[in-house]
RNA sequence: UGGGGGAUCGUCUAGUGGUAGGACUGCGGACUCUGACUCCGCCAACGGGGGUUCGAAUCCCUCUCCCCCAGCCA
């Protein structure tokens, strides 16, 4: 690890705190609320918090911020643990919950009352809002603000005892109703919720608010650096205020960084939930979702995700990162590790008229062009083959290196073939190509060193495996859907395309969901939910870079 | 017309008074039994205006733009 460049502003602060002796151990925490699935934005936070811990031989807690029963579910708790582990991080025995501290938090709240800096308010939610004032006008004090310590204590204990209905009382911090910072205008500390909590059951009917519970939980765990996103910046004075009042043994410091936004995607848990409710996607782990579960199912490697957020960096500037940056990381990782296979997504029949009927040759194919250690496999070659519809053009432009009438092309790991005849149906659609092959040009062993410009992939018609392949695209049509209220209007109708494909036979019995490259097409993996040996279902993780597509695009816009 | 933050190539990011660098994208080329990979090259930025200084992205003044905050959500 070298210094200065490469160290973001948070790591710089931590470095200095270690240098100066302010801390001799770094303790961080990743504190999700279990009210939804983790998404790409959380990957950033996870990598930062756990990364900083690992880099400094420190400790990192996975702490559930479960202070709001009703919104939180065990399903989400389980998903979060799975996702963090999958990303490659481990919290050891440091799995905690804000709810672990409910008793301590309660006691501290009584202490705030005794200190005279907290009071029970009888105002309704609506009245509190009215009393709060606006961004430009100060608020005014609640008529209940000056109750005695005894009265407050009595009321608060009765709140806990369940004597009051939801919404009738809250405990508030007594700070400053005229503060220019809205968070300091006597924020609520406890509210009444006669609701079972997923962990504490019916033990409590009052629950602490985030601002109160969070800083103290940090303190209880000895967190040194409490890293959160920018929108909590003006909560920091309140975070510090609680610590000032209660003087816990450890004093954590909150530092804020900017969220990571990905172009053409949303990360609001609420909106993601709506996509599911409206059946736009199949669930939290739909491969189009920006959730960790979705990206995992899509086939994005954990390493690629980690690399991506590392490259995005930690700053305080709003980010809207291009999709291409993520895709680049995915390709970069997969390029080295994914074995190559052949598959035809949109089949067109080719008949080799001079190839003996019934003959089958086994062709040797490299599993990876740049890494012989990954071995070879054998693929059957026969008289009738599938090739990609896109690999044939009847009237081809000059730069088209694939098959055209009278033209030649190499079949990858096979022979050079020549297109002799185009067979069409009554409507003029091309249904079949009659070609001849050159026996001297067998891959590897060929006696001819003849070269042709194009090489295309293929699958033997008699041996190909039928499979469903799902092709994914962005979910939205605009770069920043976060800003759009009715996001149903900007959905990409083509975010999922399903095709019936033919796969080379070596793909017949894959069971895991290891990624492979379908040569010339992209990276694919068996779908973790729907794939079976009987009914193979593959997801396209990401396409390959396609410079031909660019040429085509230019030609289209140019003419 | 309150408060808190932020502005560097299209995108992300380095830089802390001394040649504005990297990554992604884009463009051009080499190579190629994947139009992939790899390699080479190119385009491209300090929000505006003043000031201090031999010298400013960096310091000062000023303006502009963007984001966040009025939950008994986190």
Coordinates of C-alpha atoms (C1' of nucleotides) in Angstrom, one line a residue:
Chain A
X1 CA 0.0 0.0 0.0
X2 CA 1.5 3.3 -1.1
X3 CA 0.5 6.6 0.4
X4 CA -1.2 9.8 -0.7
X5 CA -2.7 9.0 -4.2
X6 CA -5.3 6.3 -3.9
X7 CA -6.2 7.3 -0.4
X8 CA -9.6 9.0 -0.3
X9 CA -10.5 11.7 2.2
X10 CA -12.0 9.3 4.7
X11 CA -9.0 6.9 4.6
X12 CA -6.8 10.0 5.0
X13 CA -8.7 11.0 8.2
X14 CA -8.4 7.5 9.5
X15 CA -4.7 7.4 8.6
X16 CA -4.2 10.6 10.5
X17 CA -6.1 9.4 13.5
X18 CA -3.9 6.4 13.7
X19 CA -0.7 8.4 13.2
X20 CA -1.6 10.9 15.9
X21 CA -2.5 8.2 18.3
X22 CA -6.1 9.4 18.6
X23 CA -7.1 5.8 18.0
X24 CA -5.1 2.6 18.1
X25 CA -7.8 0.5 16.6
X26 CA -10.3 1.3 13.9
X27 CA -13.8 0.2 14.4
X28 CA -16.5 0.7 11.7
X29 CA -20.0 -0.5 11.1
X30 CA -22.3 -1.3 8.2
X31 CA -25.8 -0.4 9.5
X32 CA -28.6 -1.3 7.1
X33 CA -32.2 -1.1 8.0
X34 CA -33.8 -4.5 7.2
X35 CA -36.6 -3.0 5.2
X36 CA -35.5 -4.1 1.7
X37 CA -32.7 -5.7 -0.3
X38 CA -29.3 -4.3 -0.5
X39 CA -28.4 -2.5 -3.8
X40 CA -25.4 -1.2 -5.7
X41 CA -25.4 1.9 -3.4
X42 CA -24.9 -0.4 -0.4
X43 CA -22.0 -2.1 -2.1
X44 CA -20.2 1.2 -1.8
X45 CA -20.9 1.4 1.9
X46 CA -20.1 -2.2 2.6
X47 CA -16.8 -2.0 0.7
X48 CA -15.9 1.2 2.5
X49 CA -16.8 0.1 6.0
X50 CA -15.5 -3.4 5.8
X51 CA -12.6 -2.3 3.6
X52 CA -11.4 0.3 6.1
X53 CA -11.7 -2.3 8.8
X54 CA -9.6 -4.9 7.0
X55 CA -7.0 -2.5 5.8
X56 CA -6.3 -1.2 9.3
X57 CA -6.6 -4.5 11.1
X58 CA -9.6 -3.1 12.7
X59 CA -13.1 -4.5 13.3
X60 CA -16.4 -3.9 11.5
X61 CA -19.8 -4.6 12.8
X62 CA -22.8 -5.6 10.8
X63 CA -25.6 -3.8 12.7
X64 CA -29.2 -3.9 11.8
X65 CA -30.8 -0.5 12.3
X66 CA -34.1 -2.1 13.4
X67 CA -35.7 0.8 15.2
X68 CA -38.9 0.9 13.2
X69 CA -40.9 -2.3 13.5
X70 CA -43.5 -2.8 10.8
X71 CA -41.2 -1.8 8.0
X72 CA -38.7 -4.5 8.8
X73 CA -38.7 -8.2 8.0
X74 CA -36.7 -11.3 8.7
X75 CA -36.6 -12.0 4.9
X76 CA -34.5 -8.9 4.5
X77 CA -32.3 -9.7 7.4
X78 CA -31.4 -13.1 5.8
X79 CA -30.9 -11.5 2.4
X80 CA -28.6 -8.9 3.8
X81 CA -26.3 -11.4 5.5
X82 CA -26.2 -13.5 2.3
X83 CA -25.3 -10.5 0.2
X84 CA -22.6 -9.1 2.5
X85 CA -21.0 -12.6 2.7
X86 CA -21.2 -13.0 -1.0
X87 CA -19.4 -9.8 -1.5
X88 CA -16.6 -11.3 0.5
X89 CA -16.8 -9.7 3.9
X90 CA -17.1 -11.2 7.3
X91 CA -18.3 -9.6 10.5
X92 CA -17.2 -12.5 12.7
X93 CA -19.1 -12.3 16.0
X94 CA -19.9 -8.6 15.4
X95 CA -23.5 -9.1 14.3
X96 CA -25.6 -6.7 16.3
X97 CA -28.9 -4.8 16.2
X98 CA -30.0 -1.4 17.4
X99 CA -32.7 -3.4 19.2
X100 CA -29.9 -5.1 21.3
X101 CA -29.6 -1.8 23.0
X102 CA -33.2 -0.9 23.6
X103 CA -32.8 -1.1 27.3
X104 CA -29.7 1.0 27.4
X105 CA -31.2 3.5 25.1
X106 CA -34.2 3.7 27.3
X107 CA -32.1 4.3 30.4
X108 CA -30.2 7.0 28.6
X109 CA -33.4 8.6 27.6
X110 CA -34.4 8.8 31.2
X111 CA -31.0 10.4 31.9
X112 CA -31.7 13.0 29.3
X113 CA -34.9 13.8 31.1
X114 CA -33.1 14.0 34.4
X115 CA -30.6 16.3 32.7
X116 CA -33.5 18.5 31.8
X117 CA -32.8 18.2 28.1
X118 CA -35.7 16.0 27.0
X119 CA -39.4 16.2 27.5
X120 CA -42.6 14.4 26.8
X121 CA -44.8 16.2 24.3
X122 CA -48.5 15.7 24.0
X123 CA -48.8 17.6 20.7
X124 CA -50.1 15.6 17.7
X125 CA -47.9 14.8 14.8
X126 CA -49.6 17.5 12.8
X127 CA -49.2 20.1 15.6
X128 CA -45.6 19.3 15.9
X129 CA -45.2 19.9 12.3
X130 CA -46.9 23.2 12.6
X131 CA -44.8 24.3 15.5
X132 CA -41.6 23.3 13.8
X133 CA -41.8 26.3 11.5
X134 CA -40.3 26.3 8.0
X135 CA -37.0 26.5 6.3
X136 CA -37.1 30.3 6.6
X137 CA -39.2 30.8 9.7
X138 CA -38.3 29.7 13.2
X139 CA -40.5 27.2 15.0
X140 CA -42.1 27.9 18.4
X141 CA -41.9 26.0 21.6
X142 CA -44.4 23.3 22.5
X143 CA -46.7 24.2 25.4
X144 CA -45.4 21.0 27.1
X145 CA -41.8 21.9 26.7
X146 CA -41.3 23.1 30.3
X147 CA -42.8 20.2 32.2
X148 CA -40.9 19.2 35.3
X149 CA -38.4 16.4 35.3
X150 CA -40.7 14.4 37.6
X151 CA -43.6 14.8 35.3
X152 CA -41.6 14.0 32.2
X153 CA -40.2 10.9 33.9
X154 CA -43.6 9.8 35.0
X155 CA -45.0 10.3 31.5
X156 CA -42.1 8.6 29.8
X157 CA -42.4 5.6 32.1
X158 CA -46.1 5.4 31.4
X159 CA -45.3 5.6 27.7
X160 CA -43.1 2.6 28.1
X161 CA -45.7 0.8 30.2
X162 CA -48.2 1.1 27.3
X163 CA -50.6 3.4 28.9
X164 CA -50.9 5.6 25.9
X165 CA -52.1 5.1 22.4
X166 CA -49.9 5.5 19.3
X167 CA -49.3 9.1 18.4
X168 CA -50.5 10.6 21.7
X169 CA -47.0 11.3 23.1
X170 CA -43.4 11.5 22.0
X171 CA -40.2 12.1 23.8
X172 CA -38.3 15.1 22.4
X173 CA -34.9 16.5 22.8
X174 CA -35.0 20.1 24.2
X175 CA -32.7 21.9 21.9
X176 CA -33.7 25.0 20.0
X177 CA -36.9 25.6 18.1
X178 CA -35.3 28.5 16.3
X179 CA -32.3 26.6 15.0
X180 CA -31.6 27.1 11.3
X181 CA -31.0 23.4 11.2
X182 CA -34.4 21.7 11.2
X183 CA -32.9 18.6 12.9
X184 CA -32.2 20.6 16.0
X185 CA -35.7 21.9 16.5
X186 CA -36.5 19.6 19.3
X187 CA -36.3 16.3 17.4
X188 CA -38.3 13.3 18.4
X189 CA -36.4 10.7 20.4
X190 CA -39.1 8.1 21.1
X191 CA -42.4 7.4 19.6
X192 CA -45.2 5.1 20.7
X193 CA -45.8 2.1 18.4
X194 CA -48.0 -0.7 19.7
X195 CA -46.4 -3.1 17.3
X196 CA -44.5 -6.3 17.6
X197 CA -40.8 -6.1 16.7
X198 CA -39.3 -8.9 14.8
X199 CA -36.7 -9.4 17.5
X200 CA -38.0 -8.0 20.7
X201 CA -41.6 -9.1 20.2
X202 CA -44.0 -7.2 22.4
X203 CA -41.5 -6.2 25.0
X204 CA -41.6 -2.6 23.8
X205 CA -44.3 -0.3 22.6
X206 CA -42.0 2.7 22.4
X207 CA -39.2 2.8 19.9
X208 CA -36.2 5.1 19.5
X209 CA -35.7 7.3 16.5
X210 CA -32.7 6.8 14.2
X211 CA -30.8 10.0 15.2
X212 CA -30.9 9.0 18.8
X213 CA -30.3 5.2 18.5
X214 CA -27.6 5.4 15.8
X215 CA -25.0 7.6 17.5
X216 CA -25.4 5.8 20.8
X217 CA -25.2 2.4 19.2
X218 CA -22.0 3.5 17.6
X219 CA -20.7 4.6 20.9
X220 CA -21.7 1.4 22.6
X221 CA -19.8 -0.6 20.0
X222 CA -16.8 1.6 20.2
X223 CA -17.2 2.6 16.6
X224 CA -14.4 5.1 15.8
X225 CA -15.6 6.3 12.4
X226 CA -19.3 6.3 11.6
X227 CA -19.4 6.5 7.8
X228 CA -22.7 7.5 6.2
X229 CA -24.0 9.3 3.2
X230 CA -24.3 13.0 2.5
X231 CA -27.9 13.4 3.4
X232 CA -27.0 12.9 7.1
X233 CA -24.6 15.8 7.0
X234 CA -27.0 18.1 8.9
X235 CA -27.9 15.4 11.3
X236 CA -24.3 15.5 12.6
X237 CA -24.9 18.3 15.0
X238 CA -27.6 16.2 16.5
X239 CA -25.5 13.1 16.5
X240 CA -22.9 15.1 18.4
X241 CA -25.4 16.7 20.7
X242 CA -26.6 13.3 22.1
X243 CA -23.0 12.4 22.7
X244 CA -22.3 15.7 24.4
X245 CA -25.3 15.2 26.7
X246 CA -24.7 11.6 27.6
X247 CA -20.9 11.4 27.5
X248 CA -20.5 7.7 26.7
X249 CA -17.2 6.1 27.1
X250 CA -16.4 6.0 23.4
X251 CA -16.9 9.0 21.2
X252 CA -17.5 8.1 17.5
X253 CA -17.1 10.5 14.7
X254 CA -19.6 10.7 11.8
X255 CA -18.2 11.3 8.4
X256 CA -20.3 11.6 5.3
X257 CA -19.6 10.6 1.7
X258 CA -21.6 10.9 -1.5
X259 CA -24.0 8.2 -2.6
X260 CA -23.2 6.2 -5.7
X261 CA -25.8 6.5 -8.4
X262 CA -25.8 4.4 -11.5
X263 CA -27.1 5.8 -14.7
X264 CA -30.4 4.4 -16.0
X265 CA -31.2 2.8 -12.6
X266 CA -33.0 3.6 -9.4
X267 CA -31.9 2.7 -5.9
X268 CA -34.8 3.8 -3.8
X269 CA -36.0 0.7 -1.9
X270 CA -39.5 2.0 -2.1
X271 CA -39.4 2.4 -5.9
X272 CA -37.7 -0.9 -6.3
X273 CA -40.5 -2.5 -4.3
X274 CA -43.0 -0.8 -6.6
X275 CA -41.3 -2.4 -9.6
X276 CA -42.0 -5.8 -8.0
X277 CA -45.6 -4.9 -7.0
X278 CA -46.3 -3.8 -10.6
X279 CA -44.8 -6.9 -12.0
X280 CA -42.2 -5.0 -14.0
X281 CA -39.7 -7.4 -12.6
X282 CA -40.1 -10.8 -11.0
X283 CA -38.7 -9.9 -7.6
X284 CA -35.8 -8.4 -5.6
X285 CA -33.4 -10.8 -7.3
X286 CA -34.6 -10.2 -10.9
X287 CA -31.4 -10.0 -12.9
X288 CA -32.3 -6.5 -14.1
X289 CA -32.5 -5.2 -10.5
X290 CA -29.6 -3.1 -9.1
X291 CA -29.8 -5.2 -6.0
X292 CA -26.9 -7.3 -4.9
X293 CA -29.2 -10.3 -5.2
X294 CA -30.2 -9.3 -8.7
X295 CA -26.7 -8.6 -9.8
X296 CA -25.6 -11.9 -8.4
X297 CA -28.3 -13.8 -10.2
X298 CA -27.5 -11.8 -13.4
X299 CA -24.0 -13.2 -13.1
X300 CA -22.0 -10.1 -12.1
X301 CA -19.0 -11.4 -10.1
X302 CA -18.5 -10.0 -6.6
X303 CA -15.0 -9.0 -7.5
X304 CA -16.3 -6.9 -10.3
X305 CA -18.6 -5.1 -8.1
X306 CA -15.9 -4.4 -5.6
X307 CA -13.6 -3.3 -8.3
X308 CA -16.3 -1.0 -9.6
X309 CA -17.0 0.8 -6.3
X310 CA -13.3 1.1 -5.8
X311 CA -12.9 2.9 -9.1
X312 CA -15.8 5.1 -8.4
X313 CA -14.0 6.4 -5.3
X314 CA -15.1 8.0 -2.1
X315 CA -15.8 11.7 -2.3
X316 CA -18.4 14.2 -1.4
X317 CA -19.4 15.0 -5.0
X318 CA -22.7 13.7 -6.3
X319 CA -22.1 10.8 -8.7
X320 CA -24.1 9.5 -11.6
X321 CA -21.8 6.8 -13.0
X322 CA -22.2 5.5 -16.5
X323 CA -23.4 1.9 -16.9
X324 CA -20.4 1.2 -19.1
X325 CA -18.1 1.7 -16.2
X326 CA -19.7 -1.2 -14.3
X327 CA -19.9 -3.3 -17.4
X328 CA -16.3 -2.8 -18.1
X329 CA -15.4 -4.1 -14.6
X330 CA -17.7 -7.2 -15.2
X331 CA -16.1 -7.9 -18.6
X332 CA -12.6 -7.4 -17.2
X333 CA -13.1 -10.0 -14.5
X334 CA -15.1 -12.4 -16.6
X335 CA -12.6 -12.2 -19.5
X336 CA -10.0 -14.0 -17.6
X337 CA -12.1 -16.6 -15.7
X338 CA -14.9 -17.5 -18.0
X339 CA -14.5 -20.6 -20.3
X340 CA -15.5 -20.1 -23.9
X341 CA -18.4 -21.9 -25.4
X342 CA -20.4 -21.7 -28.6
X343 CA -24.1 -20.9 -28.7
X344 CA -26.5 -19.6 -31.4
X345 CA -29.1 -17.3 -30.2
X346 CA -31.1 -16.6 -33.4
X347 CA -30.5 -19.7 -35.5
X348 CA -30.3 -19.9 -39.3
X349 CA -29.8 -23.4 -40.8
X350 CA -26.7 -24.1 -42.9
X351 CA -26.4 -27.3 -44.9
X352 CA -23.0 -28.3 -46.1
X353 CA -23.9 -30.0 -49.4
X354 CA -20.6 -31.6 -49.9
X355 CA -20.2 -33.0 -46.4
X356 CA -21.1 -36.7 -46.1
X357 CA -24.5 -37.3 -44.6
X358 CA -24.3 -38.9 -41.2
X359 CA -20.7 -38.1 -40.7
X360 CA -19.7 -36.5 -37.4
X361 CA -16.3 -35.1 -36.6
X362 CA -15.2 -34.0 -33.2
X363 CA -13.5 -30.6 -33.3
X364 CA -11.1 -29.5 -30.6
X365 CA -11.8 -26.1 -29.1
X366 CA -9.8 -24.1 -26.7
X367 CA -11.6 -23.2 -23.5
X368 CA -9.8 -20.0 -23.4
X369 CA -7.8 -18.4 -26.2
X370 CA -5.2 -16.7 -24.0
X371 CA -4.9 -19.4 -21.4
X372 CA -4.0 -22.9 -22.6
X373 CA -4.1 -24.1 -19.0
X374 CA -7.8 -24.0 -19.1
X375 CA -7.8 -26.9 -21.5
X376 CA -9.8 -27.9 -24.5
X377 CA -13.0 -29.6 -25.3
X378 CA -14.5 -31.5 -28.2
X379 CA -17.4 -30.3 -30.2
X380 CA -19.4 -32.3 -32.8
X381 CA -19.4 -31.0 -36.4
X382 CA -21.8 -32.3 -38.9
X383 CA -23.6 -31.6 -42.2
X384 CA -26.3 -29.4 -40.8
X385 CA -25.4 -26.5 -38.6
X386 CA -27.0 -23.5 -36.9
X387 CA -25.3 -20.2 -37.4
X388 CA -26.4 -16.7 -36.2
X389 CA -28.9 -14.9 -38.4
X390 CA -26.8 -11.8 -38.0
X391 CA -23.9 -13.6 -39.5
X392 CA -25.5 -13.8 -42.9
X393 CA -26.5 -10.9 -45.1
X394 CA -27.8 -11.2 -48.6
X395 CA -26.8 -7.8 -49.6
X396 CA -23.8 -7.1 -47.5
X397 CA -21.8 -3.9 -47.2
X398 CA -18.1 -3.9 -48.0
X399 CA -17.0 -4.1 -44.4
X400 CA -19.2 -7.1 -43.6
X401 CA -16.8 -9.9 -42.9
X402 CA -19.3 -12.7 -42.4
X403 CA -21.3 -14.9 -44.7
X404 CA -22.8 -13.5 -47.9
X405 CA -23.9 -15.2 -51.2
X406 CA -20.8 -16.5 -52.9
X407 CA -18.7 -15.5 -49.9
X408 CA -16.5 -17.5 -47.6
X409 CA -16.2 -17.5 -43.8
X410 CA -14.4 -19.7 -41.3
X411 CA -16.4 -21.7 -38.9
X412 CA -14.7 -21.3 -35.6
X413 CA -12.7 -24.5 -34.7
X414 CA -14.2 -26.0 -38.0
X415 CA -13.8 -25.4 -41.7
X416 CA -13.9 -22.6 -44.1
X417 CA -17.3 -22.7 -45.9
X418 CA -18.6 -21.0 -48.9
X419 CA -22.2 -19.8 -49.4
X420 CA -23.5 -21.4 -52.6
X421 CA -27.3 -21.0 -52.4
X422 CA -29.8 -19.0 -50.4
X423 CA -33.0 -20.8 -49.8
X424 CA -36.1 -18.7 -49.2
X425 CA -39.8 -19.3 -48.3
X426 CA -42.8 -18.0 -50.3
X427 CA -42.5 -14.6 -48.5
X428 CA -38.9 -14.2 -49.5
X429 CA -37.5 -14.9 -46.0
X430 CA -34.2 -16.7 -45.9
X431 CA -34.8 -20.1 -44.4
X432 CA -31.6 -22.0 -45.1
X433 CA -28.2 -21.6 -46.6
X434 CA -26.6 -24.2 -48.8
X435 CA -22.9 -24.1 -48.5
X436 CA -19.8 -26.1 -49.3
X437 CA -16.9 -26.7 -47.0
X438 CA -13.2 -26.9 -47.9
X439 CA -11.9 -30.2 -46.4
X440 CA -8.3 -28.9 -46.5
X441 CA -9.1 -26.2 -44.0
X442 CA -9.9 -28.1 -40.9
X443 CA -9.1 -26.1 -37.8
X444 CA -5.6 -26.9 -36.4
X445 CA -4.9 -29.9 -38.6
X446 CA -5.7 -28.3 -42.0
X447 CA -3.4 -28.8 -44.9
X448 CA -4.2 -25.4 -46.2
X449 CA -3.1 -22.2 -44.6
X450 CA -5.8 -20.3 -46.5
X451 CA -7.1 -17.4 -44.5
X452 CA -10.5 -15.6 -44.7
X453 CA -11.4 -12.4 -43.0
X454 CA -14.4 -13.6 -41.0
X455 CA -14.9 -16.3 -38.4
X456 CA -18.3 -17.1 -37.1
X457 CA -19.6 -19.5 -34.4
X458 CA -22.0 -22.4 -35.0
X459 CA -23.7 -25.3 -33.4
X460 CA -24.3 -28.7 -35.0
X461 CA -28.0 -29.0 -35.6
X462 CA -28.1 -32.7 -34.7
X463 CA -26.3 -32.1 -31.4
X464 CA -27.3 -28.7 -30.3
X465 CA -29.0 -28.3 -26.9
X466 CA -32.2 -26.3 -26.9
X467 CA -32.1 -23.6 -24.3
X468 CA -33.9 -20.4 -23.3
X469 CA -31.6 -17.4 -23.1
X470 CA -32.7 -14.2 -21.4
X471 CA -31.2 -11.0 -22.8
X472 CA -31.3 -8.0 -20.4
X473 CA -31.1 -4.3 -21.0
X474 CA -31.4 -1.3 -18.8
X475 CA -34.7 -0.9 -16.9
X476 CA -35.2 2.8 -17.7
X477 CA -35.0 5.0 -20.8
X478 CA -33.5 8.1 -19.1
X479 CA -30.1 8.5 -17.4
X480 CA -31.4 9.7 -14.1
X481 CA -34.7 8.0 -13.3
X482 CA -34.2 8.8 -9.7
X483 CA -35.4 12.3 -10.4
X484 CA -38.6 11.2 -12.1
X485 CA -41.7 10.8 -10.0
X486 CA -43.8 8.6 -12.2
X487 CA -41.1 6.2 -13.2
X488 CA -43.5 3.8 -14.8
X489 CA -43.6 6.2 -17.7
X490 CA -39.9 5.9 -18.4
X491 CA -39.6 2.1 -18.3
X492 CA -37.6 0.4 -21.1
X493 CA -40.2 -1.9 -22.7
X494 CA -37.3 -4.0 -24.0
X495 CA -35.4 -4.6 -20.8
X496 CA -36.0 -8.4 -21.2
X497 CA -35.9 -10.4 -24.4
X498 CA -36.2 -14.1 -24.3
X499 CA -34.9 -16.2 -27.2
X500 CA -34.8 -19.9 -28.0
X501 CA -31.2 -20.8 -28.6
X502 CA -29.0 -23.8 -29.4
X503 CA -26.0 -24.5 -27.2
X504 CA -23.0 -26.7 -27.9
X505 CA -23.4 -30.1 -26.3
X506 CA -20.8 -29.5 -23.6
X507 CA -23.3 -27.1 -22.0
X508 CA -25.8 -30.0 -21.6
X509 CA -25.2 -30.8 -17.9
X510 CA -24.0 -27.6 -16.3
X511 CA -25.6 -27.2 -12.9
X512 CA -23.9 -24.4 -11.0
X513 CA -24.1 -20.9 -12.2
X514 CA -20.6 -20.3 -13.3
X515 CA -20.2 -17.7 -16.0
X516 CA -19.2 -18.7 -19.5
X517 CA -18.5 -16.7 -22.6
X518 CA -20.6 -17.5 -25.6
X519 CA -18.1 -16.7 -28.2
X520 CA -18.7 -13.4 -30.1
X521 CA -21.9 -12.8 -28.1
X522 CA -21.2 -12.1 -24.5
X523 CA -21.0 -13.6 -21.0
X524 CA -23.8 -15.9 -19.8
X525 CA -24.6 -18.0 -16.8
X526 CA -27.3 -20.5 -15.9
X527 CA -30.1 -18.8 -14.1
X528 CA -29.9 -19.7 -10.4
X529 CA -33.6 -20.2 -10.1
X530 CA -35.0 -21.4 -13.3
X531 CA -32.2 -23.4 -15.0
X532 CA -32.4 -27.2 -15.0
X533 CA -30.6 -29.7 -17.1
X534 CA -33.9 -30.6 -18.8
X535 CA -34.9 -27.0 -19.4
X536 CA -31.7 -24.9 -19.6
X537 CA -32.1 -21.2 -18.9
X538 CA -29.2 -18.8 -19.3
X539 CA -28.9 -15.2 -18.4
X540 CA -26.8 -12.8 -20.5
X541 CA -24.6 -11.1 -18.0
X542 CA -23.1 -8.6 -20.4
X543 CA -22.4 -8.4 -24.1
X544 CA -18.9 -8.4 -25.5
X545 CA -17.7 -5.1 -26.9
X546 CA -19.0 -5.0 -30.4
X547 CA -17.2 -2.8 -32.8
X548 CA -19.2 -4.1 -35.7
X549 CA -22.4 -2.8 -34.0
X550 CA -20.7 0.6 -33.9
X551 CA -19.8 0.5 -37.6
X552 CA -23.4 -0.4 -38.4
X553 CA -24.7 2.4 -36.3
X554 CA -22.5 4.9 -38.0
X555 CA -23.5 3.6 -41.4
X556 CA -27.1 4.0 -40.4
X557 CA -26.8 7.5 -39.1
X558 CA -24.4 8.5 -41.9
X559 CA -26.6 7.6 -44.9
Chain B
rU1 C1' -35.0 35.9 0.8
rG2 C1' -32.8 29.9 6.5
rG3 C1' -29.1 26.1 7.2
rG4 C1' -25.7 22.3 5.5
rG5 C1' -22.8 20.4 1.4
rG6 C1' -20.6 20.2 -3.7
rA7 C1' -18.4 22.2 -8.5
rU8 C1' -11.5 19.4 -12.5
rC9 C1' -12.1 15.9 -19.8
rG10 C1' -18.8 13.1 -21.9
rU11 C1' -18.4 10.0 -16.9
rC12 C1' -15.6 8.8 -12.3
rU13 C1' -11.2 10.4 -10.1
rA14 C1' -5.9 12.5 -8.8
rG15 C1' -3.8 17.2 -7.5
rU16 C1' -3.0 20.7 -1.2
rG17 C1' 1.5 27.5 -4.7
rG18 C1' 5.7 25.1 -9.6
rU19 C1' 4.6 20.9 -16.8
rA20 C1' -3.5 19.4 -14.9
rG21 C1' -2.4 13.0 -14.5
rG22 C1' -5.2 8.2 -14.5
rA23 C1' -9.6 5.1 -15.5
rC24 C1' -14.1 4.4 -18.3
rU25 C1' -16.2 6.2 -22.9
rG26 C1' -15.3 8.1 -27.8
rC27 C1' -12.1 8.3 -32.2
rG28 C1' -7.9 6.1 -35.2
rG29 C1' -4.6 2.1 -35.9
rA30 C1' -1.9 -2.9 -35.2
rC31 C1' -3.0 -7.9 -34.1
rU32 C1' -6.7 -11.7 -34.5
rC33 C1' -9.6 -18.9 -36.2
rU34 C1' -14.1 -14.4 -31.1
rG35 C1' -15.3 -7.4 -35.3
rA36 C1' -13.4 -10.3 -28.3
rC37 C1' -8.8 -10.0 -25.6
rU38 C1' -4.1 -7.4 -26.0
rC39 C1' -1.1 -3.4 -27.8
rC40 C1' -0.2 1.6 -29.9
rG41 C1' -1.9 6.5 -30.8
rC42 C1' -5.5 10.6 -30.6
rC43 C1' -9.6 13.9 -28.8
rA44 C1' -11.1 15.8 -24.3
rA45 C1' -11.4 19.5 -18.2
rC46 C1' -9.9 23.3 -13.6
rG47 C1' -18.2 26.8 -13.4
rG48 C1' -17.8 32.7 -14.4
rG49 C1' -15.3 37.4 -13.1
rG50 C1' -11.8 39.9 -10.2
rG51 C1' -7.5 39.9 -6.9
rU52 C1' -2.6 38.2 -4.3
rU53 C1' 2.0 36.0 -6.5
rC54 C1' 7.7 35.5 -10.6
rG55 C1' 4.0 31.5 -10.8
rA56 C1' -3.0 29.8 -8.8
rA57 C1' -7.2 24.0 -10.0
rU58 C1' -4.8 25.1 -5.2
rC59 C1' -4.8 31.4 -1.4
rC60 C1' -8.5 35.9 -1.1
rC61 C1' -13.1 38.4 -2.9
rU62 C1' -17.4 37.9 -5.7
rC63 C1' -21.0 35.8 -8.7
rU64 C1' -23.4 31.4 -10.8
rC65 C1' -25.1 26.5 -10.9
rC66 C1' -26.2 21.6 -8.5
rC67 C1' -27.5 18.5 -4.2
rC68 C1' -29.7 17.8 0.9
rC69 C1' -33.1 19.4 5.1
rA70 C1' -39.7 21.4 7.4
rG71 C1' -41.1 12.1 9.3
rC72 C1' -43.8 10.2 15.4
rC73 C1' -38.7 7.0 8.2
rA74 C1' -33.6 5.5 8.0

